[in-house]
CSV table of C-alpha atoms in Angstrom, one decimal:
chain,number,residue,atom,x,y,z
A,1,MET,CA,0.0,0.0,0.0
A,2,SER,CA,1.4,3.4,-1.0
A,3,LEU,CA,2.3,5.8,1.8
A,4,SER,CA,0.3,8.4,0.0
A,5,HIS,CA,-2.9,6.4,1.0
A,6,PRO,CA,-4.8,7.9,3.9
A,7,ALA,CA,-4.6,4.6,5.9
A,8,ALA,CA,-0.8,4.6,5.6
A,9,ARG,CA,-0.7,8.2,6.8
A,10,GLU,CA,-2.9,7.3,9.8
A,11,SER,CA,-0.7,4.4,10.6
A,12,ALA,CA,2.4,6.5,10.4
A,13,ALA,CA,0.9,9.1,12.7
A,14,ARG,CA,-0.1,6.4,15.2
A,15,SER,CA,3.4,5.0,15.3
A,16,ARG,CA,4.8,8.4,15.8
A,17,ASN,CA,2.5,9.4,18.6
A,18,THR,CA,2.1,6.0,20.4
A,19,PRO,CA,4.6,5.4,23.2
A,20,THR,CA,6.6,2.2,22.5
A,21,SER,CA,6.8,-0.6,25.0
A,22,ALA,CA,9.9,-2.1,23.4
A,23,SER,CA,12.6,-3.5,25.6
A,24,TRP,CA,16.2,-2.3,25.6
A,25,SER,CA,17.2,-5.3,23.5
A,26,ASP,CA,14.7,-4.2,20.9
A,27,HIS,CA,16.2,-0.7,20.9
A,28,ALA,CA,19.7,-2.2,20.7
A,29,LEU,CA,18.6,-4.3,17.7
A,30,VAL,CA,17.3,-1.2,15.9
A,31,VAL,CA,20.4,0.7,16.6
A,32,GLY,CA,22.7,-2.1,15.6
A,33,THR,CA,20.8,-2.8,12.4
A,34,LEU,CA,20.8,0.7,11.2
A,35,CYS,CA,24.5,1.2,12.2
A,36,ARG,CA,25.5,-2.0,10.3
A,37,ARG,CA,23.6,-0.8,7.3
A,38,GLU,CA,25.5,2.4,7.1
A,39,LEU,CA,28.8,0.5,7.4
A,40,THR,CA,27.9,-2.0,4.8
A,41,ARG,CA,26.8,0.6,2.3
A,42,PHE,CA,30.1,2.6,2.8
A,43,PHE,CA,32.5,-0.3,2.4
A,44,ARG,CA,30.7,-1.6,-0.7
A,45,GLN,CA,31.4,1.7,-2.4
A,46,ARG,CA,35.2,1.3,-3.1
A,47,ASN,CA,35.5,4.7,-4.8
A,48,ARG,CA,34.1,6.4,-1.7
A,49,VAL,CA,36.6,4.6,0.5
A,50,ILE,CA,39.5,5.6,-1.6
A,51,GLY,CA,38.4,9.2,-2.0
A,52,ALA,CA,37.6,9.6,1.7
A,53,VAL,CA,41.1,8.5,2.7
A,54,GLY,CA,43.1,9.8,-0.3
A,55,GLN,CA,41.9,13.4,-0.4
A,56,PRO,CA,42.9,14.4,3.2
A,57,ILE,CA,46.3,12.7,2.7
A,58,LEU,CA,46.9,14.8,-0.5
A,59,PHE,CA,45.8,17.9,1.4
A,60,TRP,CA,48.2,17.3,4.2
A,61,ILE,CA,51.1,16.6,1.9
A,62,LEU,CA,50.5,19.4,-0.6
A,63,PHE,CA,49.7,22.1,2.0
A,64,GLY,CA,52.5,21.0,4.1
A,65,ALA,CA,55.0,21.3,1.2
A,66,GLY,CA,53.6,24.6,0.0
A,67,LEU,CA,53.1,26.5,3.3
A,68,GLY,CA,55.8,24.8,5.4
A,69,PRO,CA,58.7,27.2,4.5
A,70,SER,CA,56.7,30.3,5.4
A,71,PHE,CA,55.0,28.9,8.5
A,72,ARG,CA,56.0,30.2,12.0
A,73,MET,CA,53.8,29.3,14.9
A,74,PRO,CA,53.2,32.3,17.3
A,75,GLY,CA,55.1,32.0,20.6
A,76,THR,CA,57.8,29.8,19.3
A,77,ASP,CA,61.1,30.3,17.5
A,78,GLY,CA,59.7,28.8,14.3
A,79,SER,CA,61.6,25.6,14.4
A,80,ALA,CA,59.7,23.8,17.2
A,81,VAL,CA,56.7,22.8,15.1
A,82,SER,CA,56.7,22.3,11.3
A,83,TYR,CA,53.6,23.1,9.3
A,84,ARG,CA,53.0,19.5,8.5
A,85,GLU,CA,53.0,18.8,12.3
A,86,TYR,CA,50.7,21.8,13.0
A,87,PHE,CA,48.3,20.8,10.2
A,88,PHE,CA,48.1,17.2,11.3
A,89,PRO,CA,45.3,17.5,13.9
A,90,GLY,CA,43.6,19.9,11.5
A,91,THR,CA,43.5,17.2,8.9
A,92,LEU,CA,42.2,14.8,11.4
A,93,SER,CA,39.3,17.2,12.2
A,94,LEU,CA,38.8,17.7,8.4
A,95,ILE,CA,38.4,13.9,8.0
A,96,LEU,CA,36.0,13.7,10.9
A,97,LEU,CA,33.9,16.7,9.7
A,98,PHE,CA,33.5,15.8,6.1
A,99,THR,CA,33.1,12.0,6.5
A,100,ALA,CA,30.6,12.4,9.3
A,101,ILE,CA,28.6,15.0,7.3
A,102,PHE,CA,28.8,13.1,4.1
A,103,THR,CA,27.3,10.0,5.7
A,104,THR,CA,24.2,11.9,6.6
A,105,ILE,CA,23.5,12.4,2.9
A,106,SER,CA,22.2,8.9,3.1
A,107,ILE,CA,19.1,10.3,4.9
A,108,ILE,CA,18.2,12.2,1.7
A,109,GLU,CA,18.8,9.1,-0.4
A,110,ASP,CA,16.9,6.9,1.9
A,111,ARG,CA,13.9,9.2,1.7
A,112,ARG,CA,14.0,9.2,-2.1
A,113,GLU,CA,14.3,5.4,-2.2
A,114,GLY,CA,11.4,4.9,0.3
A,115,PHE,CA,13.6,3.2,2.9
A,116,LEU,CA,13.2,6.1,5.4
A,117,GLN,CA,9.4,6.1,5.1
A,118,SER,CA,9.5,2.3,6.0
A,119,VAL,CA,11.6,3.0,9.1
A,120,LEU,CA,9.3,5.9,10.1
A,121,VAL,CA,6.1,3.8,10.0
A,122,ALA,CA,7.8,0.9,11.9
A,123,PRO,CA,6.9,0.5,15.6
A,124,ILE,CA,10.3,1.7,16.8
A,125,SER,CA,11.3,4.7,18.9
A,126,ARG,CA,12.7,7.7,17.0
A,127,TRP,CA,15.7,8.0,19.3
A,128,SER,CA,16.9,4.5,18.5
A,129,MET,CA,16.5,5.3,14.8
A,130,VAL,CA,18.5,8.5,15.2
A,131,LEU,CA,21.2,6.8,17.3
A,132,GLY,CA,21.6,4.0,14.8
A,133,LYS,CA,22.1,6.5,11.9
A,134,LEU,CA,24.5,8.6,14.0
A,135,LEU,CA,26.6,5.6,15.2
A,136,GLY,CA,27.0,4.3,11.7
A,137,GLY,CA,28.3,7.7,10.5
A,138,THR,CA,30.5,8.1,13.6
A,139,LEU,CA,32.2,4.7,13.2
A,140,ILE,CA,32.9,5.4,9.5
A,141,ALA,CA,34.5,8.8,10.2
A,142,LEU,CA,36.5,7.4,13.2
A,143,ALA,CA,37.9,4.5,11.1
A,144,GLN,CA,39.1,6.9,8.4
A,145,ALA,CA,40.6,9.3,10.9
A,146,MET,CA,42.5,6.5,12.7
A,147,VAL,CA,43.9,5.2,9.4
A,148,PHE,CA,45.2,8.7,8.7
A,149,PHE,CA,46.5,8.9,12.3
A,150,LEU,CA,49.1,6.3,11.5
A,151,LEU,CA,50.8,8.9,9.3
A,152,GLY,CA,51.8,10.6,12.5
A,153,LEU,CA,54.6,8.0,12.7
A,154,THR,CA,56.4,10.1,10.1
A,155,LEU,CA,56.4,13.1,12.6
A,156,ARG,CA,57.9,13.4,16.0
A,157,LEU,CA,54.8,12.0,17.8
A,158,HIS,CA,55.3,9.6,20.7
A,159,TYR,CA,52.7,6.9,20.3
A,160,SER,CA,51.5,4.8,23.2
A,161,PRO,CA,48.4,2.6,23.7
A,162,THR,CA,47.0,5.3,26.1
A,163,MET,CA,47.6,8.1,23.7
A,164,VAL,CA,45.9,6.2,20.8
A,165,LEU,CA,42.9,5.2,23.0
A,166,ALA,CA,42.6,8.9,24.1
A,167,VAL,CA,42.7,10.1,20.5
A,168,ALA,CA,40.2,7.4,19.5
A,169,ALA,CA,37.8,8.3,22.3
A,170,PHE,CA,37.9,12.0,21.6
A,171,GLY,CA,37.6,11.4,17.9
A,172,PHE,CA,34.6,9.2,18.5
A,173,LEU,CA,32.9,12.0,20.5
A,174,SER,CA,33.8,14.6,17.9
A,175,ALA,CA,32.5,12.4,15.0
A,176,PHE,CA,29.3,11.7,16.9
A,177,THR,CA,28.8,15.5,17.4
A,178,LEU,CA,29.4,16.3,13.7
A,179,THR,CA,27.2,13.4,12.5
A,180,ALA,CA,24.4,14.8,14.6
A,181,LEU,CA,25.0,18.2,13.1
A,182,GLY,CA,24.8,16.7,9.6
A,183,PHE,CA,21.6,14.8,10.6
A,184,LEU,CA,20.0,18.1,11.6
A,185,ILE,CA,21.0,19.7,8.2
A,186,ALA,CA,20.0,16.7,6.1
A,187,TRP,CA,16.7,15.8,7.7
A,188,ARG,CA,14.6,18.6,6.2
A,189,MET,CA,16.4,18.6,2.8
A,190,ASP,CA,15.2,16.9,-0.3
A,191,SER,CA,18.2,17.4,-2.6
A,192,THR,CA,21.9,16.5,-2.3
A,193,GLN,CA,22.7,19.6,-4.3
A,194,GLY,CA,21.3,21.8,-1.5
A,195,PHE,CA,23.2,19.8,1.0
A,196,HIS,CA,26.5,20.4,-0.8
A,197,ALA,CA,25.7,24.1,-1.0
A,198,VAL,CA,25.3,24.2,2.8
A,199,MET,CA,28.6,22.4,3.2
A,200,SER,CA,30.4,25.0,1.1
A,201,VAL,CA,28.8,28.0,2.7
A,202,PHE,CA,28.7,26.9,6.3
A,203,LEU,CA,30.9,23.8,7.1
A,204,MET,CA,34.1,24.7,5.2
A,205,PRO,CA,34.4,28.1,6.9
A,206,MET,CA,33.7,26.4,10.2
A,207,TRP,CA,36.6,24.2,9.7
A,208,LEU,CA,38.9,26.9,8.4
A,209,LEU,CA,38.1,29.0,11.5
A,210,SER,CA,38.8,26.2,14.0
A,211,GLY,CA,42.6,26.7,14.2
A,212,ALA,CA,43.1,23.7,11.9
A,213,PHE,CA,44.6,25.6,9.1
A,214,PHE,CA,46.3,28.5,10.9
A,215,PRO,CA,46.5,29.8,14.5
A,216,GLY,CA,44.0,32.4,15.5
A,217,GLU,CA,45.1,35.8,16.8
A,218,GLY,CA,43.3,39.2,17.3
A,219,VAL,CA,39.8,39.3,16.0
A,220,LEU,CA,40.1,35.9,14.5
A,221,GLY,CA,40.8,34.5,17.9
A,222,TYR,CA,37.5,35.8,19.2
A,223,VAL,CA,35.7,34.3,16.2
A,224,MET,CA,37.4,30.9,16.8
A,225,ALA,CA,36.4,31.0,20.4
A,226,VAL,CA,32.7,30.8,19.6
A,227,ASN,CA,33.3,28.1,16.9
A,228,PRO,CA,32.5,24.6,18.4
A,229,MET,CA,34.9,23.1,15.8
A,230,THR,CA,37.7,24.9,17.5
A,231,TYR,CA,37.4,22.7,20.6
A,232,MET,CA,37.4,19.5,18.6
A,233,THR,CA,40.6,20.5,16.8
A,234,ALA,CA,42.2,21.8,20.0
A,235,GLY,CA,41.4,18.6,21.8
A,236,LEU,CA,43.1,16.5,19.1
A,237,ARG,CA,46.1,18.8,19.2
A,238,HIS,CA,46.4,18.4,23.0
A,239,LEU,CA,46.2,14.6,22.7
A,240,MET,CA,48.8,14.5,19.9
A,241,TYR,CA,51.4,15.5,22.5
A,242,TRP,CA,50.0,13.2,25.3
A,243,ASN,CA,53.3,11.8,26.2
A,244,VAL,CA,55.5,14.9,25.8
A,245,PRO,CA,56.6,16.4,29.1
A,246,ASP,CA,56.9,20.0,27.8
A,247,SER,CA,53.9,19.9,25.5
A,248,ALA,CA,53.0,23.5,26.2
A,249,SER,CA,55.9,24.7,24.1
A,250,LEU,CA,54.6,22.8,21.1
A,251,LEU,CA,51.0,24.3,21.3
A,252,PRO,CA,49.9,27.6,20.0
A,253,PRO,CA,49.1,30.3,22.6
A,254,HIS,CA,45.5,30.8,23.8
A,255,LEU,CA,44.6,27.2,23.0
A,256,PRO,CA,41.6,26.0,25.0
A,257,SER,CA,42.5,23.5,27.7
A,258,LEU,CA,41.9,19.8,27.2
A,259,SER,CA,39.2,19.6,29.9
A,260,THR,CA,37.4,22.5,28.2
A,261,CYS,CA,37.5,20.7,24.9
A,262,TRP,CA,36.0,17.6,26.5
A,263,ILE,CA,33.2,19.6,28.3
A,264,VAL,CA,32.2,21.7,25.2
A,265,THR,CA,32.2,18.7,22.8
A,266,THR,CA,30.3,16.5,25.2
A,267,ALA,CA,27.7,19.2,25.9
A,268,LEU,CA,27.3,19.9,22.2
A,269,ALA,CA,26.9,16.2,21.4
A,270,CYS,CA,24.1,15.8,23.9
A,271,VAL,CA,22.3,19.0,22.7
A,272,LEU,CA,22.6,18.0,19.0
A,273,PHE,CA,21.4,14.4,19.6
A,274,ALA,CA,18.4,15.7,21.6
A,275,LEU,CA,17.6,18.2,18.8
A,276,ALA,CA,18.0,15.4,16.1
A,277,THR,CA,15.6,13.2,18.0
A,278,ARG,CA,13.1,16.0,18.5
A,279,MET,CA,13.3,16.8,14.8
A,280,ALA,CA,12.8,13.2,13.8
A,281,ARG,CA,9.6,13.0,15.9
A,282,SER,CA,8.1,16.0,14.0
A,283,ARG,CA,6.3,15.6,10.7
A,284,THR,CA,8.1,16.7,7.5
A,285,THR,CA,6.7,17.2,4.0
A,286,GLY,CA,9.0,14.4,2.8
A,287,ASP,CA,8.0,11.7,5.3
A,288,LEU,CA,4.9,10.5,3.4
A,289,LEU,CA,5.8,11.2,-0.2
């Protein structure tokens, strides 16, 4: 029966408004199924895998070679940190941002293909549906970021199991936050072209003004302070020098503390997840097309 039929619309409305009595195992099944679907779809698209990993590596190598000779980090003698080393956590945050955001394009595709409508009329809670989609995008972004993180072996980073686990944990939190942001943007959109336009106008400047590409001073420093992406990049920069005793000499001045980065990113993740769940519970014009 078509979802444009009045009976289907009534059924969808009942499923949206009726409290579910599903157990936690049912919720976990929904979350796991939707998460696994996102992962399966990603790894079956080989071109997407190659592009997602290859592009940031090219950025890191080319920008590092081009801007390295003229880079001098404020507060240092210019030889303490190379531009490739400075840009390394910025490239990590770039991978997390764009991979997490791109995975939420699947929401638009799912709506076009009718899959999303099938999920919406199913007797499942909306928060478990949202969590499944977010976890799928989060794990994809984190996997790519950790592959790139191995290139830190070519720098002067001191790897240890604790440091890698800390980077993975903070990367997971950052990717979850960014995927939730992408969910909010994609939920009410009906075209991938519009989604790309938002990325160019909104998300790229957000990354550029996060301290990923250059340190912020003066007016730019104030702009960066209100940019949530700044705290994700700064957190990764702190963790990159986890095992270095005098790590303060390798960090740009006025960098937010690691504890501030954890608090801001965690709070933002909770707020965006709540907003995404609330938005998924509301009716949109595309739900019953």
